Tab-separated table of C-alpha atoms in Angstrom:
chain	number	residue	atom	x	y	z
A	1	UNK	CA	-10.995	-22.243	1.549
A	2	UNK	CA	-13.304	-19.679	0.098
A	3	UNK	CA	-14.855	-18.937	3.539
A	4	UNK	CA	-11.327	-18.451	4.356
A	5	UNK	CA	-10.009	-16.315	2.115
A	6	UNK	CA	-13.250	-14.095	2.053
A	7	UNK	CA	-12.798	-13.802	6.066
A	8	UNK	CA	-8.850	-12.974	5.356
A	9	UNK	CA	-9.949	-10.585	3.212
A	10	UNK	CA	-12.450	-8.683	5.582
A	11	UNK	CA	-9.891	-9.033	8.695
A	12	UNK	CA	-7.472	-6.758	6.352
A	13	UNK	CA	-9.711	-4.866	4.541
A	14	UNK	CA	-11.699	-3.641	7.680
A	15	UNK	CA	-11.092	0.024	7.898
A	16	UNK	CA	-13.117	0.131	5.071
A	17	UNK	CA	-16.047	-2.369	5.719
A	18	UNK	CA	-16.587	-1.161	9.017
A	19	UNK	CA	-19.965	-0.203	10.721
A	20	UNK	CA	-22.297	2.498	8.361
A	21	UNK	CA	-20.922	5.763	9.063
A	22	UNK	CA	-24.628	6.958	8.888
A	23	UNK	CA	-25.145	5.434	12.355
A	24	UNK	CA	-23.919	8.351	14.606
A	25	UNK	CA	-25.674	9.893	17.559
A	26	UNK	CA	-26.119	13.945	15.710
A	27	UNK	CA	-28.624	13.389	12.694
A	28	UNK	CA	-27.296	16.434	11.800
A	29	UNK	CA	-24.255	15.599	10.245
A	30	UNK	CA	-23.342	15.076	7.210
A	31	UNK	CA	-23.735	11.208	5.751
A	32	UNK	CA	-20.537	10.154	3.487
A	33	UNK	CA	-22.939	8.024	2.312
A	34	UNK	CA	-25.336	9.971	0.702
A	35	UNK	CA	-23.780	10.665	-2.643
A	36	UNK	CA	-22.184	14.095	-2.531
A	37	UNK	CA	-18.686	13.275	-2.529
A	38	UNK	CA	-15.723	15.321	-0.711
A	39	UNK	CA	-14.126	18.691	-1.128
A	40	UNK	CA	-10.544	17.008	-0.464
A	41	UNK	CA	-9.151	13.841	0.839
A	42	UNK	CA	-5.832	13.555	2.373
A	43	UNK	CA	-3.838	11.203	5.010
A	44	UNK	CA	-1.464	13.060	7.559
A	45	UNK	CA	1.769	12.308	9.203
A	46	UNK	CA	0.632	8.989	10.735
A	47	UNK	CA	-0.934	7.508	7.678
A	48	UNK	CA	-4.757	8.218	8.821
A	49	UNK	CA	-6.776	9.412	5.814
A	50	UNK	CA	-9.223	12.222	5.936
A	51	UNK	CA	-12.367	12.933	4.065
A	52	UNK	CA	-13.096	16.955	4.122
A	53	UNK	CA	-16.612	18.134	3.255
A	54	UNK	CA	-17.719	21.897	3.752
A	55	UNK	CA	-17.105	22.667	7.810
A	56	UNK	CA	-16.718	18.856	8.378
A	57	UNK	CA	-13.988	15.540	8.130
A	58	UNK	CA	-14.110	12.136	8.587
A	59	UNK	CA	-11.384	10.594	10.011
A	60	UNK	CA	-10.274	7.301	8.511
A	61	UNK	CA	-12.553	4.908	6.527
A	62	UNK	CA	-15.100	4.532	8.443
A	63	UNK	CA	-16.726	6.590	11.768
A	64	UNK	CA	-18.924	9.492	12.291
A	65	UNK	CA	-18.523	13.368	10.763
A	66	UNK	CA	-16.730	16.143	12.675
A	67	UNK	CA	-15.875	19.755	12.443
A	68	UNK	CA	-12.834	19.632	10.787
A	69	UNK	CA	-11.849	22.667	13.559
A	70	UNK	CA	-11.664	19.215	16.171
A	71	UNK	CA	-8.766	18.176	14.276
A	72	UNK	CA	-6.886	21.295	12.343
A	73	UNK	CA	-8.157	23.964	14.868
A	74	UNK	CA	-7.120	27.072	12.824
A	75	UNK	CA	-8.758	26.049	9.709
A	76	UNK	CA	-12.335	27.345	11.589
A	77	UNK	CA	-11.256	28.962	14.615
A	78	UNK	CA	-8.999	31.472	13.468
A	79	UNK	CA	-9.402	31.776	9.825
A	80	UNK	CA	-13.001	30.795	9.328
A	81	UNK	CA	-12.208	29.118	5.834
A	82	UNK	CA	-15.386	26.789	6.604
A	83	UNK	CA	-13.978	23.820	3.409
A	84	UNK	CA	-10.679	23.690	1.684
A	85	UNK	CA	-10.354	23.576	-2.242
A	86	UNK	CA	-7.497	20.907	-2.379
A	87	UNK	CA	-5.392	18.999	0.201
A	88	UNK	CA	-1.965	16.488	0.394
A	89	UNK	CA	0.549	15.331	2.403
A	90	UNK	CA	4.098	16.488	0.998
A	91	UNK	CA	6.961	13.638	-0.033
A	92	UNK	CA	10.156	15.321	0.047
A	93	UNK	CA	12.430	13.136	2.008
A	94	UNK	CA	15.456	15.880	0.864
A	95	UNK	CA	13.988	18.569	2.795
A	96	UNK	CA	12.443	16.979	6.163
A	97	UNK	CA	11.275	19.834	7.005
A	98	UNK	CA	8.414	19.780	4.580
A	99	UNK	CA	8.139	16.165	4.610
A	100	UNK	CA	4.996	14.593	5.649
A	101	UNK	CA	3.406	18.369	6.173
A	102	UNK	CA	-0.488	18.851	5.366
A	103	UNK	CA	-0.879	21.455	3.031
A	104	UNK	CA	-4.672	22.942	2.400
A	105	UNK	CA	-5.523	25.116	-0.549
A	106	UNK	CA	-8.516	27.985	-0.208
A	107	UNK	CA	-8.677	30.172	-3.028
A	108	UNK	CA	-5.444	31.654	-3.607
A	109	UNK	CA	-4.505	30.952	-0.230
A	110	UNK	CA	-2.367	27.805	1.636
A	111	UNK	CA	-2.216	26.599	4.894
A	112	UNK	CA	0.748	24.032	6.216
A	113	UNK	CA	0.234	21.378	9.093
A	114	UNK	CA	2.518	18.730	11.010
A	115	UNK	CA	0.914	17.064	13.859
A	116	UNK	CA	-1.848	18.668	13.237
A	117	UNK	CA	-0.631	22.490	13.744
A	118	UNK	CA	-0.458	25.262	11.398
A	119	UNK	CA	3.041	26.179	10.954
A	120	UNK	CA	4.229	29.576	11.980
A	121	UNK	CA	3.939	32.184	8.882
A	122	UNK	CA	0.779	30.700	6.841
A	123	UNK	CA	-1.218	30.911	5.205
A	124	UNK	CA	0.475	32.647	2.226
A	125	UNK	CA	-0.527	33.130	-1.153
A	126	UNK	CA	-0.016	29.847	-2.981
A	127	UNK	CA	2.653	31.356	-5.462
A	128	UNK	CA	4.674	32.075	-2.543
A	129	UNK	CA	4.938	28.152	-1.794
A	130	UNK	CA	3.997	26.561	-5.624
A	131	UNK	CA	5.398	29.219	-7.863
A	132	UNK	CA	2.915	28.860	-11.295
A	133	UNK	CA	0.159	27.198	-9.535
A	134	UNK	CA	-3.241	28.416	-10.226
A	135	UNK	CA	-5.767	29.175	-7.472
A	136	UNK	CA	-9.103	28.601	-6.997
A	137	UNK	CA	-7.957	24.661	-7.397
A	138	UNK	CA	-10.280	21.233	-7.533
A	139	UNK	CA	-7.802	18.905	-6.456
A	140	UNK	CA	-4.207	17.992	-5.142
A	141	UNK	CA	-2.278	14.614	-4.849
A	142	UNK	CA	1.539	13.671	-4.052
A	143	UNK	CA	3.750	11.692	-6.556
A	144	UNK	CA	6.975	10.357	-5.602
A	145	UNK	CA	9.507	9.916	-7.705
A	146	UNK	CA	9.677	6.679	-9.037
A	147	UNK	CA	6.166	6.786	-9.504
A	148	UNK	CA	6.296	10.389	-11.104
A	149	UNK	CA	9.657	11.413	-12.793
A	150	UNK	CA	10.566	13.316	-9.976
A	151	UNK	CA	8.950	14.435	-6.845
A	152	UNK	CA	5.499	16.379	-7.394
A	153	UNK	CA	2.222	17.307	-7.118
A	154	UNK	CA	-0.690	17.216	-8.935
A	155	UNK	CA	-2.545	20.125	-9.068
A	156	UNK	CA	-6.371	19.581	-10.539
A	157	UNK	CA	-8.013	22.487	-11.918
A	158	UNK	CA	-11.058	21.664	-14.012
A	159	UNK	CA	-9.719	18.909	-16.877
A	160	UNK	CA	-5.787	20.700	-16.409
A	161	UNK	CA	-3.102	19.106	-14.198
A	162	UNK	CA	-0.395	20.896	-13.577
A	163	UNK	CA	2.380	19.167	-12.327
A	164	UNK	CA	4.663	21.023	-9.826
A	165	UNK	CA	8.026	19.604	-9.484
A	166	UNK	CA	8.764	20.120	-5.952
A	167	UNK	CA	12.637	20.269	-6.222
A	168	UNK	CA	12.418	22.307	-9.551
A	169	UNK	CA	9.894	24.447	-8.480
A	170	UNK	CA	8.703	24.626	-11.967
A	171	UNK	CA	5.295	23.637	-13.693
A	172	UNK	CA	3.812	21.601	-16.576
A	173	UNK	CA	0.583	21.623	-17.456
A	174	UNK	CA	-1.384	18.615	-19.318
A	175	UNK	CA	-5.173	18.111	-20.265
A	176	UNK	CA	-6.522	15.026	-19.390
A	177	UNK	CA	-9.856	15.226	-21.176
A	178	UNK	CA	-10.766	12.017	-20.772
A	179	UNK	CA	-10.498	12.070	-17.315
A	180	UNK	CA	-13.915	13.242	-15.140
A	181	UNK	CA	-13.043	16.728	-13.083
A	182	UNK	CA	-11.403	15.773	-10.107
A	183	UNK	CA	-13.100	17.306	-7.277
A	184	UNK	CA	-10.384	15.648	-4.675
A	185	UNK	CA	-7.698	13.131	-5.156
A	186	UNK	CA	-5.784	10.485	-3.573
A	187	UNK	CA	-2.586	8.267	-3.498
A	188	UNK	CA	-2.796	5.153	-1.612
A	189	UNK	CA	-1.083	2.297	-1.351
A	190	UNK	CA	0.789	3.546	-4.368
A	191	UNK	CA	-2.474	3.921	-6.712
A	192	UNK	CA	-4.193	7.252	-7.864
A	193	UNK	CA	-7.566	7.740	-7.051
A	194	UNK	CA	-9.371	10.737	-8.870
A	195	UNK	CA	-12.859	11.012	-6.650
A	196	UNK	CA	-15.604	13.016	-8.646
A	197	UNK	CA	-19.241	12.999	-6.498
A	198	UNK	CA	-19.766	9.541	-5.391
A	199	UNK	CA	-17.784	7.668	-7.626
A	200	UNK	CA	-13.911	7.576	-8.425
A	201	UNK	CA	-11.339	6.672	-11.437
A	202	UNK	CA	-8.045	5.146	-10.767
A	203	UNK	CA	-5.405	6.671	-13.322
A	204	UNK	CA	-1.711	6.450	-13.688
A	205	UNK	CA	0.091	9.156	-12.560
A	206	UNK	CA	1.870	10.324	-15.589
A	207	UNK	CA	0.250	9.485	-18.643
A	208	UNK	CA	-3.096	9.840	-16.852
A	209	UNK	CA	-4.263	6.559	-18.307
A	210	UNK	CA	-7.358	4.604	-16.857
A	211	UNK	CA	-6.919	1.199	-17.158
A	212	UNK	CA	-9.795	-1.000	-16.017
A	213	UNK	CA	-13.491	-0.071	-15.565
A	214	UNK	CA	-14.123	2.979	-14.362
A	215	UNK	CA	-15.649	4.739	-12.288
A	216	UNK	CA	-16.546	2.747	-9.636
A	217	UNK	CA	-18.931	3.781	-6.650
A	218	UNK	CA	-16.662	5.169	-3.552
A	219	UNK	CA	-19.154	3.645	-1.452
A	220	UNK	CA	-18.445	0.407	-2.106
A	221	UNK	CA	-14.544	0.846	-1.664
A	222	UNK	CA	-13.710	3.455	0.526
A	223	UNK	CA	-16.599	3.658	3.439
A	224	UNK	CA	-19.094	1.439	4.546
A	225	UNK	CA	-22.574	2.038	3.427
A	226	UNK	CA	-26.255	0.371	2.980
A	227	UNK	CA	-26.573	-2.117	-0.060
A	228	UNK	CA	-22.865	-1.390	-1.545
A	229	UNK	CA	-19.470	-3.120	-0.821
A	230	UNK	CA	-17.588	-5.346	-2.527
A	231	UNK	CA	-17.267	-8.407	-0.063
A	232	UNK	CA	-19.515	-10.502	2.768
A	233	UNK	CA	-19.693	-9.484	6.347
A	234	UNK	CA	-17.541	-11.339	8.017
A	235	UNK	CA	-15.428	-11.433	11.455
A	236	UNK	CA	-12.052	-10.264	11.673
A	237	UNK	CA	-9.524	-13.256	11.031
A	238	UNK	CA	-8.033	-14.460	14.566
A	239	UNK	CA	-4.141	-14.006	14.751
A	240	UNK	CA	-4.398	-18.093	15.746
A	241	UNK	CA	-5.581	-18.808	12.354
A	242	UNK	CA	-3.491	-17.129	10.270
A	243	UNK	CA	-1.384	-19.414	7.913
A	244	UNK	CA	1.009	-17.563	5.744
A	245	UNK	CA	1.806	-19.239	2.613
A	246	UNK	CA	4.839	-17.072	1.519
A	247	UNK	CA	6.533	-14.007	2.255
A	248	UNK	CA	9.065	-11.758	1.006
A	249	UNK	CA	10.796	-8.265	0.670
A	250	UNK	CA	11.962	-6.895	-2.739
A	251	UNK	CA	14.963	-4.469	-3.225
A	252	UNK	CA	12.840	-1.718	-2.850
A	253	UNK	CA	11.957	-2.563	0.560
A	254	UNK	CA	8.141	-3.235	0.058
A	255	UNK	CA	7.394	-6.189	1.788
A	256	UNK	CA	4.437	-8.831	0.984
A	257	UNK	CA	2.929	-11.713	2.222
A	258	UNK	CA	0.581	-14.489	0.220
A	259	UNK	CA	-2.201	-16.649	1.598
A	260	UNK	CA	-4.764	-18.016	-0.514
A	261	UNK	CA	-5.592	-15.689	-3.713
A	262	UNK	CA	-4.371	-12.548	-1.660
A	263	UNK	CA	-1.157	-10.817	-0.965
A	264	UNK	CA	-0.905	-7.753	1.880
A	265	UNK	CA	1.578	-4.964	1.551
A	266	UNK	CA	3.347	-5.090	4.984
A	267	UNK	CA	5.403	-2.096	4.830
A	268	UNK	CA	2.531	0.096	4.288
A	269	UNK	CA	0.912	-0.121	7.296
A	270	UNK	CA	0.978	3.111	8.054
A	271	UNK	CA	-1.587	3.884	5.532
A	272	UNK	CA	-3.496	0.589	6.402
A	273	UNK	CA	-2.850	-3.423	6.040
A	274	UNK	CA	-5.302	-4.332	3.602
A	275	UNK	CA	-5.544	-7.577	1.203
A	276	UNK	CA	-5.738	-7.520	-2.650
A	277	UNK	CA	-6.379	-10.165	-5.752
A	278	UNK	CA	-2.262	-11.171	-6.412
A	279	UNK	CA	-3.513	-10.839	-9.965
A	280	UNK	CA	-3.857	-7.495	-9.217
A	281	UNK	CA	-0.016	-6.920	-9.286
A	282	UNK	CA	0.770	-10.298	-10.670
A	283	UNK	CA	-2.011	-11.054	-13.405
A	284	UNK	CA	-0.660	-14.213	-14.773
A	285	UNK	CA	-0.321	-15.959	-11.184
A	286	UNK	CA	-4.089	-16.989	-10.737
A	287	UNK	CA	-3.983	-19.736	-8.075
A	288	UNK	CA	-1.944	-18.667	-5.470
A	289	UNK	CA	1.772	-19.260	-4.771
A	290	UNK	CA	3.906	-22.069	-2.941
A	291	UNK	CA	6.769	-19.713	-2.096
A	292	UNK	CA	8.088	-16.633	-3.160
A	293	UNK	CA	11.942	-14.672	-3.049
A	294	UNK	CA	13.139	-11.465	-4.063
A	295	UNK	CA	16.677	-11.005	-6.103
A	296	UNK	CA	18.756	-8.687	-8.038
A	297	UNK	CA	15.261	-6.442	-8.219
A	298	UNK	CA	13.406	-9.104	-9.794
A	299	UNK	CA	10.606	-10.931	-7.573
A	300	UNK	CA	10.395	-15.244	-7.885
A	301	UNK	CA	6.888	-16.700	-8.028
A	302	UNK	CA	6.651	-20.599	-7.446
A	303	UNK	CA	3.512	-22.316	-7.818
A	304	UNK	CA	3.461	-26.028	-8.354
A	305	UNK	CA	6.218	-26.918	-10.664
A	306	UNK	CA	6.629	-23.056	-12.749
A	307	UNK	CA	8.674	-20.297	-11.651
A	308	UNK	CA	6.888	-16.618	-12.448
A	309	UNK	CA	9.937	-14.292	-12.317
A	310	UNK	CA	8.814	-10.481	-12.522
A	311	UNK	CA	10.582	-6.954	-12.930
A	312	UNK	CA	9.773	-5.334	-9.258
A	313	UNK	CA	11.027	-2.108	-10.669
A	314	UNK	CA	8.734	-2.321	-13.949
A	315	UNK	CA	5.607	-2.677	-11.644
A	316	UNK	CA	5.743	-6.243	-11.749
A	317	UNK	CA	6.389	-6.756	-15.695
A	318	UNK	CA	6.686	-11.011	-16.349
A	319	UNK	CA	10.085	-11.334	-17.995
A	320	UNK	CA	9.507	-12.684	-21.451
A	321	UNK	CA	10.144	-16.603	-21.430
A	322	UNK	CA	8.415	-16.930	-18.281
A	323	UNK	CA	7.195	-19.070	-16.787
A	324	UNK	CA	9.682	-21.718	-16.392
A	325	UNK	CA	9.691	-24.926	-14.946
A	326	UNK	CA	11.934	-25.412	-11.131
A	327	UNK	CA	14.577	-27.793	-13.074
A	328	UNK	CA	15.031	-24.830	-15.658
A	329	UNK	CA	15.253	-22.332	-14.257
A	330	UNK	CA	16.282	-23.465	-10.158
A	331	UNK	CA	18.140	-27.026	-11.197
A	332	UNK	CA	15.255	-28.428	-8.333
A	333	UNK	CA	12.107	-30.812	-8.269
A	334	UNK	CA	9.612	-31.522	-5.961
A	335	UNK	CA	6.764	-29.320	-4.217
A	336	UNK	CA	8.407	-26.149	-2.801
A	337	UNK	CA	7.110	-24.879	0.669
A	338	UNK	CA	9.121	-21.897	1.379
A	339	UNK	CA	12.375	-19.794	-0.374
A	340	UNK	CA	14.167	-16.694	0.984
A	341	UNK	CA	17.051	-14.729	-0.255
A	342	UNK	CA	19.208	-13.176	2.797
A	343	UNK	CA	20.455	-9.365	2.016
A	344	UNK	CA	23.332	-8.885	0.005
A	345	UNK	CA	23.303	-12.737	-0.948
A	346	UNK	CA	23.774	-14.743	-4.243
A	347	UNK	CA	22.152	-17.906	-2.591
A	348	UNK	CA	18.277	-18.938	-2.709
A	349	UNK	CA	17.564	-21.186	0.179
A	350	UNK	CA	14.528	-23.448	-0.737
A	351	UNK	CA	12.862	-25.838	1.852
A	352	UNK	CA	10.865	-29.119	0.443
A	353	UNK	CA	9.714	-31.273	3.320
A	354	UNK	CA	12.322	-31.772	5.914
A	355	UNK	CA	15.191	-30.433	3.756
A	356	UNK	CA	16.776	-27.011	3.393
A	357	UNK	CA	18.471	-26.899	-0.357
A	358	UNK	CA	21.060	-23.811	-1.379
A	359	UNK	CA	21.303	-22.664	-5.149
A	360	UNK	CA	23.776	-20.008	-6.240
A	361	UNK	CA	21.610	-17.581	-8.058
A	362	UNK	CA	25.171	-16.068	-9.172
A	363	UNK	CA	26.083	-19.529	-11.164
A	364	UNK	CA	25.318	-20.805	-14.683
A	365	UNK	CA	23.268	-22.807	-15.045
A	366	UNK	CA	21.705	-23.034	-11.330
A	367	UNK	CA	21.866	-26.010	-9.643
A	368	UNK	CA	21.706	-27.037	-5.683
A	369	UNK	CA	24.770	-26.690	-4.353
A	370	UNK	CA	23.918	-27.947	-0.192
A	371	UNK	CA	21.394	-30.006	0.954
A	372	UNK	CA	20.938	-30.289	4.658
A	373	UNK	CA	18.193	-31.804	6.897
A	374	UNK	CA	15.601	-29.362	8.886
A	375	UNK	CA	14.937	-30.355	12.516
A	376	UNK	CA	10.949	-30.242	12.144
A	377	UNK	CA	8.846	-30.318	8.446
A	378	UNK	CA	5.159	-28.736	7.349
A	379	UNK	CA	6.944	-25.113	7.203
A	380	UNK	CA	4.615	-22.325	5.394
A	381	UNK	CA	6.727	-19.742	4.463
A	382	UNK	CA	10.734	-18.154	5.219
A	383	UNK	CA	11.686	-14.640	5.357
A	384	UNK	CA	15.382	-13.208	6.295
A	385	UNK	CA	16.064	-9.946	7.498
A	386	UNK	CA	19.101	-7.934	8.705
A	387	UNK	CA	17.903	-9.392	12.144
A	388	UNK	CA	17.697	-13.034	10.977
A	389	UNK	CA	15.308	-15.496	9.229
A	390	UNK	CA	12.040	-16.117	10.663
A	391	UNK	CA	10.251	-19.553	9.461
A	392	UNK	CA	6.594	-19.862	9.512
A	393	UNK	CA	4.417	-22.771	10.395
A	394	UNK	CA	0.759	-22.771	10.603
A	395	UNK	CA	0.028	-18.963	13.393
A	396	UNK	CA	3.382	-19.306	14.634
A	397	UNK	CA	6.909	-18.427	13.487
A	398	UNK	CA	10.463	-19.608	14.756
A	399	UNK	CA	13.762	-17.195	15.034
A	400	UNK	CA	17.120	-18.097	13.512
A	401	UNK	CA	20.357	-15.872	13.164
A	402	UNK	CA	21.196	-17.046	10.129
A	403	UNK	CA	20.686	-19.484	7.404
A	404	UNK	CA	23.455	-21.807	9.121
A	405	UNK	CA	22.195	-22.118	12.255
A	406	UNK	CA	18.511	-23.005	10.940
A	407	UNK	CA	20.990	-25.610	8.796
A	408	UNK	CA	22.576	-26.816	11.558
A	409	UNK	CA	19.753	-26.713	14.338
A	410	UNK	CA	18.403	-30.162	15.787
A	411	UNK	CA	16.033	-28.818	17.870
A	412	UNK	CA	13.466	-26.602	16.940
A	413	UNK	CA	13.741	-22.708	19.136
A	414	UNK	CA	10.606	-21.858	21.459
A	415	UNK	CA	7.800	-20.950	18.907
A	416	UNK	CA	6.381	-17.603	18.900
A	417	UNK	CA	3.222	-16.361	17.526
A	418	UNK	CA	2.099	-14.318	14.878
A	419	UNK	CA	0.839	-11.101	16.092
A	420	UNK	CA	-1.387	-8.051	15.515
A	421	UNK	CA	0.907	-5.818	14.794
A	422	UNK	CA	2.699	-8.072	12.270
A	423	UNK	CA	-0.358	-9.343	10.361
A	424	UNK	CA	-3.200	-6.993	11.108
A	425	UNK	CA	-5.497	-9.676	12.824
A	426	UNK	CA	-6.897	-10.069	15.794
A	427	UNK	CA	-5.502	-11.237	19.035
């Protein structure tokens, strides 16, 4: 299992364990790996992050320098900035228009891209665009609201953060003394990175809190390098072996799946599938989980006989009292193998062996209130969907319209398997 779960790990974590980035064919570029850090880091329109240093980028986690002029022509070729200051990609989903746009910062000037292309009238002065926004800035990262109180951006000017509320158009500045001087910043997978040289700090977006311990060594997380990382070198997990253990998608639409001690983000693959600790997000779950459902914006972990139920919208916050046992808190015993929660549902469908059992969330106390036979056992893990429930067994998953007809089925529907696209392995 640990061989496993390590070589799980790598398969979804391999954008950044890939091959040194020091290897390339030009000794003359610049190394990410040699220390100096990045000028800014930002992903674009189609999720791909890039690392800018002086005249060059790196694009993605791992792969050789370039001028940056390959990728953002005008930033060289007709302006001749030769680095940027700051760079992010804008979240404004009221105004698509600006949505998902590039903007660099040079001085007190700022550049806009989508796809890659300035747009037509920039660069401007940065008060044209961010009204109250310094120049001659360290840093820049997005926060969406939900994560910030509304939508923003983090400006970074020496130990100052001025946040710009994009809808507003007004500023707030904060010192965050104990934070180290950004000299570029990131948001992924819904963490804050602040990068300074060759190390970075995660913080919380508002407060600027730093909760763990920091810094750590960018090498080790973000790029590949000589004597750093933070797991084995292993091959990329086959899409044949892949077992999922549970799966689900919360209110919010973020979707996970669990196998072993790690849960993936699904709906973020844009930005990259990769695999983290569950106790990274749930810290009292420390062996794994049996099955997992979402409802009423509150996310159910099962693991032997206990029931884990979490806030989604609090960042995962245990509910006091928890954790309960099934018969409290589902009116159920036995060892649970998979549970899913249709959309705009009151009923929790929970398969143990060769059985399919319905409890009415909605009901007082909870208790099964159908039991029907399944027309094969050994399944790993249930998900439904506006499109149906798929059911999971071993690297292969089975389509139903709806939680009847899997009820009612005798005969099991032609299997399909668990793909690349889906999972992030390798086919």
């Amino acid at each position: 299992m640990e061989l496993f779960t390590k070589t799980l790990f790598l398969c979804l974590t391999n954008g950044a364990l890939a091959h040194h980035d020091a290897a390339v064919d030009d000794a003359s570029l610049p190394d990410r790996c040699d220390g100096l850090g990045f000028d800014a880091i930002t992903p674009d329109e189609q999720g791909t992050t890039f690392f800018f240093r002086g005249s060059h980028l790196w694009e993605g986690f791992h792969g050789p320098a370039q001028l940056s002029n390959e990728s953002f022509q005008e930033l060289n070729d007709i302006h001749n900035i030769g680095h940027v200051d700051a760079a992010f990609r804008m979240h404004n989903i009221e105004h698509l228009d600006d949505h998902d746009h590039i903007y660099f910062f040079l001085d007190d000037k700022v550049f806009s891209y989508y796809a890659h292309n300035l747009e037509e009238g920039y660069p401007k002065e940065i008060q044209q665009d961010f009204p109250g926004v310094p120049s001659h800035l360290d840093a820049a990262v997005e926060c969406p609201k939900g994560e910030c109180m509304a939508d923003s951006v983090l400006f970074f000017k020496g130990q100052d953060v001025h946040v710009y509320d994009i809808v507003t158009k007004t500023v707030k500045t904060k010192t965050w003394s104990h934070l180290p001087v950004c000299t570029s910043a990131l948001r992924w997978l819904e963490h804050y990175y602040c990068f300074h040289g060759n190390n970075f700090t995660k913080f919380h977006p508002v407060s600027g809190e730093v909760s763990g311990v920091y810094p750590k060594d960018a090498r080790s997380y973000f790029m590949k390098c000589p004597n750093f990382g933070h797991g084995g070198d292993y091959k990329v997990l086959k899409c044949s072996d892949v077992k999922i253990e549970a799966i689900t998608t919360d209110d919010a639409g973020k979707s996970y799946f669990f196998i072993g001690p790690f849960y993936m983000r699904l709906d973020t693959r844009r930005d990259g599938l990769h695999a983290f600790l569950i106790t990274r997000s749930w810290k009292e779950v420390t062996n794994g989980v049996d099955a997992v459902f979402s409802y009423a914006d509150n996310i159910y972990l099962i693991k032997d006989d206990q029931v884990y139920i979490y806030k989604a919208a609090a960042h995962y916050t245990l509910i006091e009292g928890y954790p309960k046992t099934l018969k409290e808190e589902l009116g159920i015993e036995g060892h649970v193998d998979a549970a899913f929660v249709c959309p705009d549902d009151h009923t929790v469908h929970i398969i143990i062996g060769g059985t399919i059992r319905a409890v009415d969330l909605s009901a007082t106390p909870r208790v099964v209130i159908r039991e029907r036979p399944l027309p094969f056992s050994g399944i790993d893990a249930a998900l439904c969907s506006a499109e149906g429930i798929n059911v999971f067994k071993g690297a292969t998953y089975y389509h139903y319209e709806s939680p009847m007809t899997l009820a009612m089925s005798r005969i099991a529907p032609e299997p399909l398997h668990v793909t690349r696209a889906m999972m992030g392995c390798e086919e």
